mmCIF file of C-alpha atoms in Angstrom:
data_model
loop_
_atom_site.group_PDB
_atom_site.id
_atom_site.type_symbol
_atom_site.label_atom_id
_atom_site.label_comp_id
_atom_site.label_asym_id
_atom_site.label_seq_id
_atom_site.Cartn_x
_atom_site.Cartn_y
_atom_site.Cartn_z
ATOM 1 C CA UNK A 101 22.138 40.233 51.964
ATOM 2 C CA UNK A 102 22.805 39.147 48.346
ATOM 3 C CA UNK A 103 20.548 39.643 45.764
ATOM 4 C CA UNK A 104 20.468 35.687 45.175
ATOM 5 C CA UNK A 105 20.276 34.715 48.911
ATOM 6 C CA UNK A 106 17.262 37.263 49.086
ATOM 7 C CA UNK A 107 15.660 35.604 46.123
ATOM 8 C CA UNK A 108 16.029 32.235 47.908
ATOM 9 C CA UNK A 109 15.046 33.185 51.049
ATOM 10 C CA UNK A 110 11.520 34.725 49.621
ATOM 11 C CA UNK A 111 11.397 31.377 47.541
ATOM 12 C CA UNK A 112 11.445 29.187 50.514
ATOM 13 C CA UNK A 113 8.629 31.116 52.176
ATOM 14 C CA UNK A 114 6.517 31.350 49.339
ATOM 15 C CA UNK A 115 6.878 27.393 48.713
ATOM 16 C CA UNK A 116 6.141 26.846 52.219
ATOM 17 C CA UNK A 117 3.287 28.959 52.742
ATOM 18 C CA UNK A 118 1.876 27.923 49.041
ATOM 19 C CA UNK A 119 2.072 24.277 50.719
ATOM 20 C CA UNK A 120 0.130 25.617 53.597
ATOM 21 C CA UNK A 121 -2.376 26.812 51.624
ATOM 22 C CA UNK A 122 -3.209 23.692 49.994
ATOM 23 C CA UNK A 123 -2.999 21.927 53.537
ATOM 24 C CA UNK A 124 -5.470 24.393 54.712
ATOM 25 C CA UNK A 125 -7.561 23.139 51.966
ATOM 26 C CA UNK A 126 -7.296 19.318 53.071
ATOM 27 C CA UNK A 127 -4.365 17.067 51.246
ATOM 28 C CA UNK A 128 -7.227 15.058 49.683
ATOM 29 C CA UNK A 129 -9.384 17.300 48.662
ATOM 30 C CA UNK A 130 -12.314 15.631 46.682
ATOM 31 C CA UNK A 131 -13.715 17.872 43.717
ATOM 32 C CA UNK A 132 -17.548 16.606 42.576
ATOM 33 C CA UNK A 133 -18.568 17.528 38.937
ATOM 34 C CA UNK A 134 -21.702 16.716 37.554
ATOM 35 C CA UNK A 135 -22.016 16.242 33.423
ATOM 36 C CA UNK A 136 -24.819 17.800 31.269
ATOM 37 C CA UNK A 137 -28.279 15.390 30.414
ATOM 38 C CA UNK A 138 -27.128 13.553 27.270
ATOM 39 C CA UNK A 139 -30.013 14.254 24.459
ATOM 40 C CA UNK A 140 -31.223 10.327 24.855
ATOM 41 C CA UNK A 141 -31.493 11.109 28.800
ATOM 42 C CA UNK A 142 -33.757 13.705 28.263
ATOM 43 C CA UNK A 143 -37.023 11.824 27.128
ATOM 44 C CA UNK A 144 -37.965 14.079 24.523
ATOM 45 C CA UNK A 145 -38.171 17.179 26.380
ATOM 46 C CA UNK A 146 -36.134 20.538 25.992
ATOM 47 C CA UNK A 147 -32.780 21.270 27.859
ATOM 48 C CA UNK A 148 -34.694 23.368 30.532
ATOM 49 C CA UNK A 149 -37.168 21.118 30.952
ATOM 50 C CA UNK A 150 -35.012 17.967 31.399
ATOM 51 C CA UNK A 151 -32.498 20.385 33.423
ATOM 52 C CA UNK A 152 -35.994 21.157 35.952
ATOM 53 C CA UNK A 153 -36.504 17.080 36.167
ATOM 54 C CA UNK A 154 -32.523 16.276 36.492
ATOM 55 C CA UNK A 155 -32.727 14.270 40.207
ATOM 56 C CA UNK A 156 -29.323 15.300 40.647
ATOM 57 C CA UNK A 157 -29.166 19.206 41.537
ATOM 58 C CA UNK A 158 -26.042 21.870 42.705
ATOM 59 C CA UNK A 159 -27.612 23.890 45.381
ATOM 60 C CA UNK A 160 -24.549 25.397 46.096
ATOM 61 C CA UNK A 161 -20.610 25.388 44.621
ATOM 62 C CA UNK A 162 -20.054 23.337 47.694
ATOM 63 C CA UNK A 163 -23.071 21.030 47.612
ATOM 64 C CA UNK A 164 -25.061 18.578 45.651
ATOM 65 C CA UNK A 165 -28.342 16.689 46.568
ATOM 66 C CA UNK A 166 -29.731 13.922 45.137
ATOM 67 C CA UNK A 167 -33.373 13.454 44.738
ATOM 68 C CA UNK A 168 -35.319 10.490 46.306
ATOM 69 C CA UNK A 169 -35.516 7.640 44.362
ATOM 70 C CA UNK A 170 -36.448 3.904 45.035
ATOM 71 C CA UNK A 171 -37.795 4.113 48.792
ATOM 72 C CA UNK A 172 -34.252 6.369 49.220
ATOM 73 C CA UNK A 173 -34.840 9.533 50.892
ATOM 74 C CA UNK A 174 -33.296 12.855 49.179
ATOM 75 C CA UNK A 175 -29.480 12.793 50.440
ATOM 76 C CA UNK A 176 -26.981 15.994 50.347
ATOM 77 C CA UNK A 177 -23.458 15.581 50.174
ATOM 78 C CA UNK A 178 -20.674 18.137 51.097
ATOM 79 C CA UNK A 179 -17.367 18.500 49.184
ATOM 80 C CA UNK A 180 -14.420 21.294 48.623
ATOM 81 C CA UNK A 181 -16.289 22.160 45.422
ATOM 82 C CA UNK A 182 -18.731 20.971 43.281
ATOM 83 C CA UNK A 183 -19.262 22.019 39.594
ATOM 84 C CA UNK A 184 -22.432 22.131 37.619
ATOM 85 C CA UNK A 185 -22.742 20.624 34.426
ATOM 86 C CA UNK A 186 -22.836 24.657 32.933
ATOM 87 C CA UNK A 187 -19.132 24.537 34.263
ATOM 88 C CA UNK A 188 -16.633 23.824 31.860
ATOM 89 C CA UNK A 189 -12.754 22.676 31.845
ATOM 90 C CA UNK A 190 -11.606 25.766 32.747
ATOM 91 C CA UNK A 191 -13.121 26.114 36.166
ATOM 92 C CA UNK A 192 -12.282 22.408 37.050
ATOM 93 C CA UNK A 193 -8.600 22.860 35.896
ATOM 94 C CA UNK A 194 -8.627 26.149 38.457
ATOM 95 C CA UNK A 195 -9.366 23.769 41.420
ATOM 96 C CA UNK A 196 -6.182 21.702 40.837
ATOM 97 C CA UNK A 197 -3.615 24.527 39.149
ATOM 98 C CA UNK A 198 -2.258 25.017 42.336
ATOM 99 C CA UNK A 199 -1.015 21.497 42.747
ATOM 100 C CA UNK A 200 0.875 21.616 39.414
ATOM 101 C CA UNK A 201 3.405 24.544 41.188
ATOM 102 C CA UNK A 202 3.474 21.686 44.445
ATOM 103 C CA UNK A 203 5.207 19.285 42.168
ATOM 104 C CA UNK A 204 7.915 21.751 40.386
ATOM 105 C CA UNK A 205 8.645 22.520 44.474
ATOM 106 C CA UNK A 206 9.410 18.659 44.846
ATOM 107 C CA UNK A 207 5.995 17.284 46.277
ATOM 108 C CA UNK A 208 4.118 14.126 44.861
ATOM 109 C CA UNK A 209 0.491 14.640 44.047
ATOM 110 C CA UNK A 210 -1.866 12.654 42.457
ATOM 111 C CA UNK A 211 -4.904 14.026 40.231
ATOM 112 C CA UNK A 212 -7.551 11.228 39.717
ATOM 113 C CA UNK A 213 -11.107 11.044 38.204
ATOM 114 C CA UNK A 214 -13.782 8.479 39.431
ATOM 115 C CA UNK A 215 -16.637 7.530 38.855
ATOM 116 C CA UNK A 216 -19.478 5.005 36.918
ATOM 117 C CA UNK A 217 -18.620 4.821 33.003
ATOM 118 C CA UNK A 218 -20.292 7.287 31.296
ATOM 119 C CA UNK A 219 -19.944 9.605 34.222
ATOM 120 C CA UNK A 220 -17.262 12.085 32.192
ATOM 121 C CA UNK A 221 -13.899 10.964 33.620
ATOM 122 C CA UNK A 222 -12.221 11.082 30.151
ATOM 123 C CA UNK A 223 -13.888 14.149 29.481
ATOM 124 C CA UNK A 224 -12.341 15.515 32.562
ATOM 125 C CA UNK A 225 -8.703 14.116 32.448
ATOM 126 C CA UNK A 226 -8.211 14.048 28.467
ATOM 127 C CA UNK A 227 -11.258 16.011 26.591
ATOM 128 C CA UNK A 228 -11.564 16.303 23.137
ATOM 129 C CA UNK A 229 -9.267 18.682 20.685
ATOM 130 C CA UNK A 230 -10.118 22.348 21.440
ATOM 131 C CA UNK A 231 -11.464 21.714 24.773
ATOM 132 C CA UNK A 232 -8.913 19.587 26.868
ATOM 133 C CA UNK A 233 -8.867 18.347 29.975
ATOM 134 C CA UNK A 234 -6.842 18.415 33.269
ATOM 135 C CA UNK A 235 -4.029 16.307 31.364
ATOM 136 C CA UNK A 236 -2.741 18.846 29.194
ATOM 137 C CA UNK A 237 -3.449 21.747 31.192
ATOM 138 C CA UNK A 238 -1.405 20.333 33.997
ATOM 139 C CA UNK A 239 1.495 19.644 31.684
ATOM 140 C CA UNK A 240 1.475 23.034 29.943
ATOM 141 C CA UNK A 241 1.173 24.606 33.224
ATOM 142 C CA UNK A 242 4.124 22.780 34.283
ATOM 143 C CA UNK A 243 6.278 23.798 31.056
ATOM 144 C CA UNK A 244 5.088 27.111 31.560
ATOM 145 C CA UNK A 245 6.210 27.379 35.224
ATOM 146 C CA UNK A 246 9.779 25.238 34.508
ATOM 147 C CA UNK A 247 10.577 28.389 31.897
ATOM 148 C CA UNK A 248 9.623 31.033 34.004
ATOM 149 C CA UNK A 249 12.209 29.539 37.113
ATOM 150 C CA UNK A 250 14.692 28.814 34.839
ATOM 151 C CA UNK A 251 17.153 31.098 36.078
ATOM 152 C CA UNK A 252 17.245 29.718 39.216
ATOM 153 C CA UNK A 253 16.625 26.074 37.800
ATOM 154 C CA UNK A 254 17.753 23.407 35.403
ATOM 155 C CA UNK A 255 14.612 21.485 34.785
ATOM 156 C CA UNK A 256 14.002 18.011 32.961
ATOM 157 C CA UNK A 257 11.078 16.008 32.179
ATOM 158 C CA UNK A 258 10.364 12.419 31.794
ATOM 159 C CA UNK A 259 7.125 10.726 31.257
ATOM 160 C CA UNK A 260 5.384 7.293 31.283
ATOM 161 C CA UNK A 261 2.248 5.850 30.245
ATOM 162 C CA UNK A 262 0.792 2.659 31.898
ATOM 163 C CA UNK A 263 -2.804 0.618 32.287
ATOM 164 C CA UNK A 264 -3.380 -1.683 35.224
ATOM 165 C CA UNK A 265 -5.756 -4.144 33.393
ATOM 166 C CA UNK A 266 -6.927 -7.198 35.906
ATOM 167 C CA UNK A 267 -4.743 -6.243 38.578
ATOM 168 C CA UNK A 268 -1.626 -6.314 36.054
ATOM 169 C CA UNK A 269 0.728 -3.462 34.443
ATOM 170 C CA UNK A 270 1.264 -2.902 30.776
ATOM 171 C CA UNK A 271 3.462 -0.459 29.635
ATOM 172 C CA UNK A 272 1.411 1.584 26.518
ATOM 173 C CA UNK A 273 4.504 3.000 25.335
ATOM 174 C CA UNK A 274 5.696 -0.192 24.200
ATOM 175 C CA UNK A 275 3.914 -2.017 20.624
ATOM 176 C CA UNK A 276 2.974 -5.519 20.533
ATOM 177 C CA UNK A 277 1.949 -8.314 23.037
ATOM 178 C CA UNK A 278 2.993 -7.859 26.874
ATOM 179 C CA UNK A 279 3.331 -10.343 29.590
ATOM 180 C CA UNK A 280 1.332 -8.259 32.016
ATOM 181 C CA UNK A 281 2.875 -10.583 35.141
ATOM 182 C CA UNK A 282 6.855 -8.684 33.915
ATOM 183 C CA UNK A 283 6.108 -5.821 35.139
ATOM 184 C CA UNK A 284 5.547 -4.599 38.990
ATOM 185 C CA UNK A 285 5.679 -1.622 41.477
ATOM 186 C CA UNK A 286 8.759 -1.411 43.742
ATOM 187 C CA UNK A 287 9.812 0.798 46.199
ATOM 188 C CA UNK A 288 13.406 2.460 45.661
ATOM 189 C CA UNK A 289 15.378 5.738 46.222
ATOM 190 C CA UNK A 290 12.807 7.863 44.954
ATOM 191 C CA UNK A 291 9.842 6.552 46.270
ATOM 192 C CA UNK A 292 7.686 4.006 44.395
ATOM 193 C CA UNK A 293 8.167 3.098 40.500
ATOM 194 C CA UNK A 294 7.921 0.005 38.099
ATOM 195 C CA UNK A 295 11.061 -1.349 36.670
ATOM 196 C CA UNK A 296 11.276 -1.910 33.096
ATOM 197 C CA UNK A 297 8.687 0.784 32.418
ATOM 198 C CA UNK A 298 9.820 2.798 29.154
ATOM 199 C CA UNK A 299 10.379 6.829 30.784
ATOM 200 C CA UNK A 300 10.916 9.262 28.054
ATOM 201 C CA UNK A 301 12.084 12.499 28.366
ATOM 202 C CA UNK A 302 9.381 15.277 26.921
ATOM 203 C CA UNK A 303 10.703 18.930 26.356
ATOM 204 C CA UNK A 304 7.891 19.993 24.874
ATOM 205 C CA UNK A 305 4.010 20.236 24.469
ATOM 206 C CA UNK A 306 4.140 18.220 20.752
ATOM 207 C CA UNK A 307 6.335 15.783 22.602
ATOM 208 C CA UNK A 308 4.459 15.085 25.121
ATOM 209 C CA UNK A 309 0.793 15.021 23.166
ATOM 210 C CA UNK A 310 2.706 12.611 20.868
ATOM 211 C CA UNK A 311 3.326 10.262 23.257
ATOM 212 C CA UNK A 312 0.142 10.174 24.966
ATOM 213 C CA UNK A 313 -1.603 9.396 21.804
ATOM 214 C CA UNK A 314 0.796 6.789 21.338
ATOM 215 C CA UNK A 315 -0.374 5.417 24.861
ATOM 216 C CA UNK A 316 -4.141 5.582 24.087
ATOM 217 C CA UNK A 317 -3.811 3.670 21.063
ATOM 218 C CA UNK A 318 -2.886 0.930 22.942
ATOM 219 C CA UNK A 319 -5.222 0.860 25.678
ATOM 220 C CA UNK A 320 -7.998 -1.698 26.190
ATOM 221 C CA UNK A 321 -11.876 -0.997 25.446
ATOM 222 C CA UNK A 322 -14.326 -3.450 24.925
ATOM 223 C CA UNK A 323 -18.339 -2.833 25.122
ATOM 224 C CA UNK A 324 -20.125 -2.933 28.225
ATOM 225 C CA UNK A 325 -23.551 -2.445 29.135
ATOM 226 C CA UNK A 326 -22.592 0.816 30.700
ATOM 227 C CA UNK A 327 -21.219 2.355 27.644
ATOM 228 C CA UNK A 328 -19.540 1.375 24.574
ATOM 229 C CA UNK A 329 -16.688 2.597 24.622
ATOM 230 C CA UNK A 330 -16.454 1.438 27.993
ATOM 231 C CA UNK A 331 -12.475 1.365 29.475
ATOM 232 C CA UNK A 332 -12.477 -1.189 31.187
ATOM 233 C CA UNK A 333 -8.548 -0.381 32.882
ATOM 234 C CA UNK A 334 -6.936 2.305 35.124
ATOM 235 C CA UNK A 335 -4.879 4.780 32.954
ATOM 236 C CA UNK A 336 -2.113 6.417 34.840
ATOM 237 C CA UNK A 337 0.011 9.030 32.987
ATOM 238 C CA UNK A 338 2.691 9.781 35.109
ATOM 239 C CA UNK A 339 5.827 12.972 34.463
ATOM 240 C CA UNK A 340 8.534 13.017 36.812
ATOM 241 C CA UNK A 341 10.474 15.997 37.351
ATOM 242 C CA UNK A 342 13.324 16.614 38.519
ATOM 243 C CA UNK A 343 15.109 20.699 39.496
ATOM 244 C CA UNK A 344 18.386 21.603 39.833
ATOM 245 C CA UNK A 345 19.378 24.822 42.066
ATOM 246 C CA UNK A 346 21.917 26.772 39.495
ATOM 247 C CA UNK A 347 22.799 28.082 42.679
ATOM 248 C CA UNK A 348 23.915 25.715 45.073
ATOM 249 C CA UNK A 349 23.238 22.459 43.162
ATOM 250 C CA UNK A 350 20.448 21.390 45.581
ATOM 251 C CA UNK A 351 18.008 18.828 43.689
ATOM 252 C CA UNK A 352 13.760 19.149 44.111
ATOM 253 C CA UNK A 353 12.225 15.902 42.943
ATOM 254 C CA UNK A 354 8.211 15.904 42.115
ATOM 255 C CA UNK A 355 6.061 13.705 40.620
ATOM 256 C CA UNK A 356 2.824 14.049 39.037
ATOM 257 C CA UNK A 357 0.177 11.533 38.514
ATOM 258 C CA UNK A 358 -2.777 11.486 36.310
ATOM 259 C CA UNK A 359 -5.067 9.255 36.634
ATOM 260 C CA UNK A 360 -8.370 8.181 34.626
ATOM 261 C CA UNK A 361 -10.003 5.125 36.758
ATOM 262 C CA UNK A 362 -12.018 2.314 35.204
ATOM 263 C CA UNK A 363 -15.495 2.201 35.674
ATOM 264 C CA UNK A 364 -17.014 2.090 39.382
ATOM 265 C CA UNK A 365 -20.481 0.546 38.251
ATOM 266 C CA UNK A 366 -21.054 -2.464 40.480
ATOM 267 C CA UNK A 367 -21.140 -5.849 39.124
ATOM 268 C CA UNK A 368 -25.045 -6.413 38.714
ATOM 269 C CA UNK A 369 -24.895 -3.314 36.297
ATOM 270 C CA UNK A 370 -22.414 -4.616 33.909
ATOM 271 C CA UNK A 371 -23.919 -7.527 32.587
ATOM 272 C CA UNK A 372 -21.011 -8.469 32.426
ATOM 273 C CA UNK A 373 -19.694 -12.313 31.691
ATOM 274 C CA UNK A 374 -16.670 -14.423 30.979
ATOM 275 C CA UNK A 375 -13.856 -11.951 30.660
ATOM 276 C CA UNK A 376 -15.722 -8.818 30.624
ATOM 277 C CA UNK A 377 -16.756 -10.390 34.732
ATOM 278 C CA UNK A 378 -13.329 -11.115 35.455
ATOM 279 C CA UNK A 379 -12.899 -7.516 34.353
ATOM 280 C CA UNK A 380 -14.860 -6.167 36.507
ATOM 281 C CA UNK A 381 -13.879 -8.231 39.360
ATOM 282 C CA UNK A 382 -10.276 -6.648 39.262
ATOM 283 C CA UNK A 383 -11.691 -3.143 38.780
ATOM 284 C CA UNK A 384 -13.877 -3.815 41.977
ATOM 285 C CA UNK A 385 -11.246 -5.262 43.529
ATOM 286 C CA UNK A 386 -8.787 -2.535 42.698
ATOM 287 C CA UNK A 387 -11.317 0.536 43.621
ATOM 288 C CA UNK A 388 -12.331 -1.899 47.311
ATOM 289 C CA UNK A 389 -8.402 -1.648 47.747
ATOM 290 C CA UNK A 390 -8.292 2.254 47.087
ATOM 291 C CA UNK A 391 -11.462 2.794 49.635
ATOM 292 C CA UNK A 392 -9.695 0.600 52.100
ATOM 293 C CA UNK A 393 -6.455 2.796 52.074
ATOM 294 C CA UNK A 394 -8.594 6.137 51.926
ATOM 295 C CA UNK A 395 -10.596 4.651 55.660
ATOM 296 C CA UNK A 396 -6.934 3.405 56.825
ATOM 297 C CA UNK A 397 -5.713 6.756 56.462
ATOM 298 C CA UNK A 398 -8.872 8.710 57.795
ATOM 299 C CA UNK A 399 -8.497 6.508 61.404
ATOM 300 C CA UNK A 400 -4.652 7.213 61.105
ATOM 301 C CA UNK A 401 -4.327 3.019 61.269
ATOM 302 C CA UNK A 402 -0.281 2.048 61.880
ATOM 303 C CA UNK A 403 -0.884 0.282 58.701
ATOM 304 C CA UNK A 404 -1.555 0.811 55.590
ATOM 305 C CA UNK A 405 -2.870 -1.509 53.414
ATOM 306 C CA UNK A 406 -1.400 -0.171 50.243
ATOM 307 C CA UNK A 407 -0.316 -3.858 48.729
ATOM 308 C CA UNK A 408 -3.853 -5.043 48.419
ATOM 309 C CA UNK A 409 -3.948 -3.851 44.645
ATOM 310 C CA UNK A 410 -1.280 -2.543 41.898
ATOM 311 C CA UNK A 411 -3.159 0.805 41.615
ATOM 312 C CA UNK A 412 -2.754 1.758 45.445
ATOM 313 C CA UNK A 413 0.649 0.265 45.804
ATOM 314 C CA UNK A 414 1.950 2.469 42.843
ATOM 315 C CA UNK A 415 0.307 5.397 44.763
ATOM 316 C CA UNK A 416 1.979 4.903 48.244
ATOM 317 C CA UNK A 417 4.066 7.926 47.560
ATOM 318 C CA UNK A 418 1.364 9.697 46.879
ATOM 319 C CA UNK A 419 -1.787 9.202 48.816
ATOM 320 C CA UNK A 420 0.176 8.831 52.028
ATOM 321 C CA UNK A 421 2.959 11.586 53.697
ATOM 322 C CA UNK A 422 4.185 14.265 51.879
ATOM 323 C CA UNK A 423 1.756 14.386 48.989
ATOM 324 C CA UNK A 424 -1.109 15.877 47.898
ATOM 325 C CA UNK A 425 -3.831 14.329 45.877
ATOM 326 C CA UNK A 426 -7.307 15.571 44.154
ATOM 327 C CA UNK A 427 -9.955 13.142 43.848
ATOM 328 C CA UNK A 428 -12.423 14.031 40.647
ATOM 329 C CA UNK A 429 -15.630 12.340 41.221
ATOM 330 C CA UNK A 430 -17.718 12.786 38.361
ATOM 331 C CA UNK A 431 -21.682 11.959 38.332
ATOM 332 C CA UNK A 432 -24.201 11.494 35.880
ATOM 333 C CA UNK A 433 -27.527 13.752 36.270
ATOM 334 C CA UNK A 434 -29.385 10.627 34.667
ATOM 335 C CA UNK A 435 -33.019 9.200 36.234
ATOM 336 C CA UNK A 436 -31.404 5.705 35.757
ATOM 337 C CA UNK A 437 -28.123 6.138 37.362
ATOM 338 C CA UNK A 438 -29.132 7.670 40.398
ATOM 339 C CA UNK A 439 -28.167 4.706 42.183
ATOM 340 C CA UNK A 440 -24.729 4.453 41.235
ATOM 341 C CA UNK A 441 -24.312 8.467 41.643
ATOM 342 C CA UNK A 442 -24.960 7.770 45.200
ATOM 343 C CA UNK A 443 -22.744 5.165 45.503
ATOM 344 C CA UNK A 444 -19.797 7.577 43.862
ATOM 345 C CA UNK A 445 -20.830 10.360 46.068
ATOM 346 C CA UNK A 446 -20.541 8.018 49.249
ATOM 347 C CA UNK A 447 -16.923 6.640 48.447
ATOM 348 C CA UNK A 448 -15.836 10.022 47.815
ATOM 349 C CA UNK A 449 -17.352 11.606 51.260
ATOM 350 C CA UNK A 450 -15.066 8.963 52.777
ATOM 351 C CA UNK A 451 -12.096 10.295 50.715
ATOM 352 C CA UNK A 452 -12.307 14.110 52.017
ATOM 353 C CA UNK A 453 -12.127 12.878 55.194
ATOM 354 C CA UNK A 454 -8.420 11.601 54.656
ATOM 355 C CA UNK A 455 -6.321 14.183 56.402
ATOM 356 C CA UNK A 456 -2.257 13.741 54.905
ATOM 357 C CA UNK A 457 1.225 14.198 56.689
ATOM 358 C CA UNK A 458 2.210 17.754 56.876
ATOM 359 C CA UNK A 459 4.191 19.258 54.249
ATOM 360 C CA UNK A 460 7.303 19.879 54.713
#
């Protein structure tokens, strides 16, 4: 057999079986992370001491419980793996490198963090300089990986960077005032996208950081009760790749989403009025519409109810099928939050329940 055939051969099985590892795993798999006490959660005492009265604990990598509070009993909750606020980027980013080789081998997956504001979902996707998050680890990775195939592939790279703010789409790559009702999510040849979004084409690392912080500049934050810096919209950063066999000219299409959800607090916790409640009716209604599609596809319904909300309908392609997706909920530890950790932790149980189409 030629040397090239041989290569391709091995390359097949190795995508396949890599793809049956992560089935293996469960196509949604639902990662639980749980941020340090913040000093003014502590109540004057010392790190151990607050850590020894934290009423949200990691008994295992695979567990966490959450202590009795307000007439509640004590409730565990299971997921693929769960990391302890001592666990840092790197061991979260470890749980989900294995999806970034899924989309250079032309799958759709869909890395998204959840959660009440506060709870560390920036943190997670973007983190600060010198520490960053899944966002740019993914995206290395994926440069990374295109150079090391390039002898078998021609690779390119285009990016977009969007907000669904009350249940409409703004395009962050683009300055000045939007009509949010322009822009929409239709299905076409590829699977779903939004025409008239801006795509660029990244190469690199600095052109890719460059145009996310172009994005974030032009997101929306206002104060909430929950936190002041509060985002009070769904940030989807999106790269679409596409690889070309130098060999036979065969074409892998993958796309990756990443995805840093608005705030899951329920209304009564917002104090939220005027526009800040219209606000958070669209993010409740958006997150109701993402819950509904997780239970539709956990009782394998004939349909799906993926229009019900911008956010899910943009993620058909993704949730649903051939893809893969990671779900990041992240908790706080916090005495006062415990009821909205619960409420986190109980959407997301529903999530790893979701079992995907086969990969093919």
């Amino acid at each position: 057999m030629h040397f090239r055939e041989k290569w391709r051969t091995e390359f097949d099985k190795r995508r396949k079986l890599h793809n049956v590892v992560l089935e293996l795993k469960g196509n949604i798999r639902v990662l639980c992370r749980v941020r340090p006490m913040l000093d003014k959660e502590r109540g004057g005492l010392d790190a151990a001491a607050a850590a020894a009265s934290m009423p949200v604990r990691c008994p295992t990598e695979e567990t966490v419980r959450v202590a009795a509070v307000d007439n509640k009993a004590e409730k565990e909750f299971e997921f693929d793996r769960v990391l302890s606020p001592e666990e840092g980027q790197d061991k979260l980013y470890d749980e989900v490198a294995a999806l970034v080789v899924s989309v250079l081998d032309g799958y759709n997956v869909a890395i998204m963090a959840y959660g009440q504001t506060g709870s560390g979902k920036t943190f997670t996707m973007e983190g600060p300089e010198g520490n960053p998050g899944v966002n740019l680890r993914a995206l290395g990775d994926l440069f990374r990986l295109a150079e090391e195939r390039a002898a078998e592939y021609a690779f390119s790279f285009s990016a977009s960077v969007l907000e669904i703010y009350n249940e409409q789409i703004y395009d962050l790559l683009m300055n000045g005032a939007q009509d949010g009702d322009k822009l929409d999510v239709k299905q076409g040849p590829d699977g779903m996208y939004v025409p008239g979004l801006k795509l660029e084409e990244v190469k690199d690392m600095g052109e890719v950081t460059a145009m996310i912080g172009r994005g974030k500049a032009n997101r929306s934050t206002y104060a909430t009760n929950m936190n002041e810096h509060s985002s009070r919209s769904h940030l989807v950063l999106s790269v679409y790749i596409t690889a070309v066999s130098k060999q036979n000219g065969t074409t892998l299409k993958g796309k990756l989403h990443l995805i840093d959800l608005a705030g899951s607090e329920r209304l009564s916790r917002t104090g939220a009025q005027g526009d800040r409640l219209k606000e958070a009716q669209a993010i409740n209604k958006s997150l109701s519409a993402l819950g509904d599609v997780i239970q539709a596809l956990q009782q394998r319904n004939a349909h799906i109810p993926y229009r019900n909300s911008k956010l899910t309908r943009l993620l058909e392609d993704s949730l649903g099928g051939n893809s893969k997706c990671v779900m990041i909920v992240n908790v706080s530890p916090a005495a006062e939050n415990v009821s909205e950790t619960k409420c986190s932790l109980e959407f997301a149980s529903r999530a790893r329940k979701v079992e995907l189409g086969k990969a093919r």
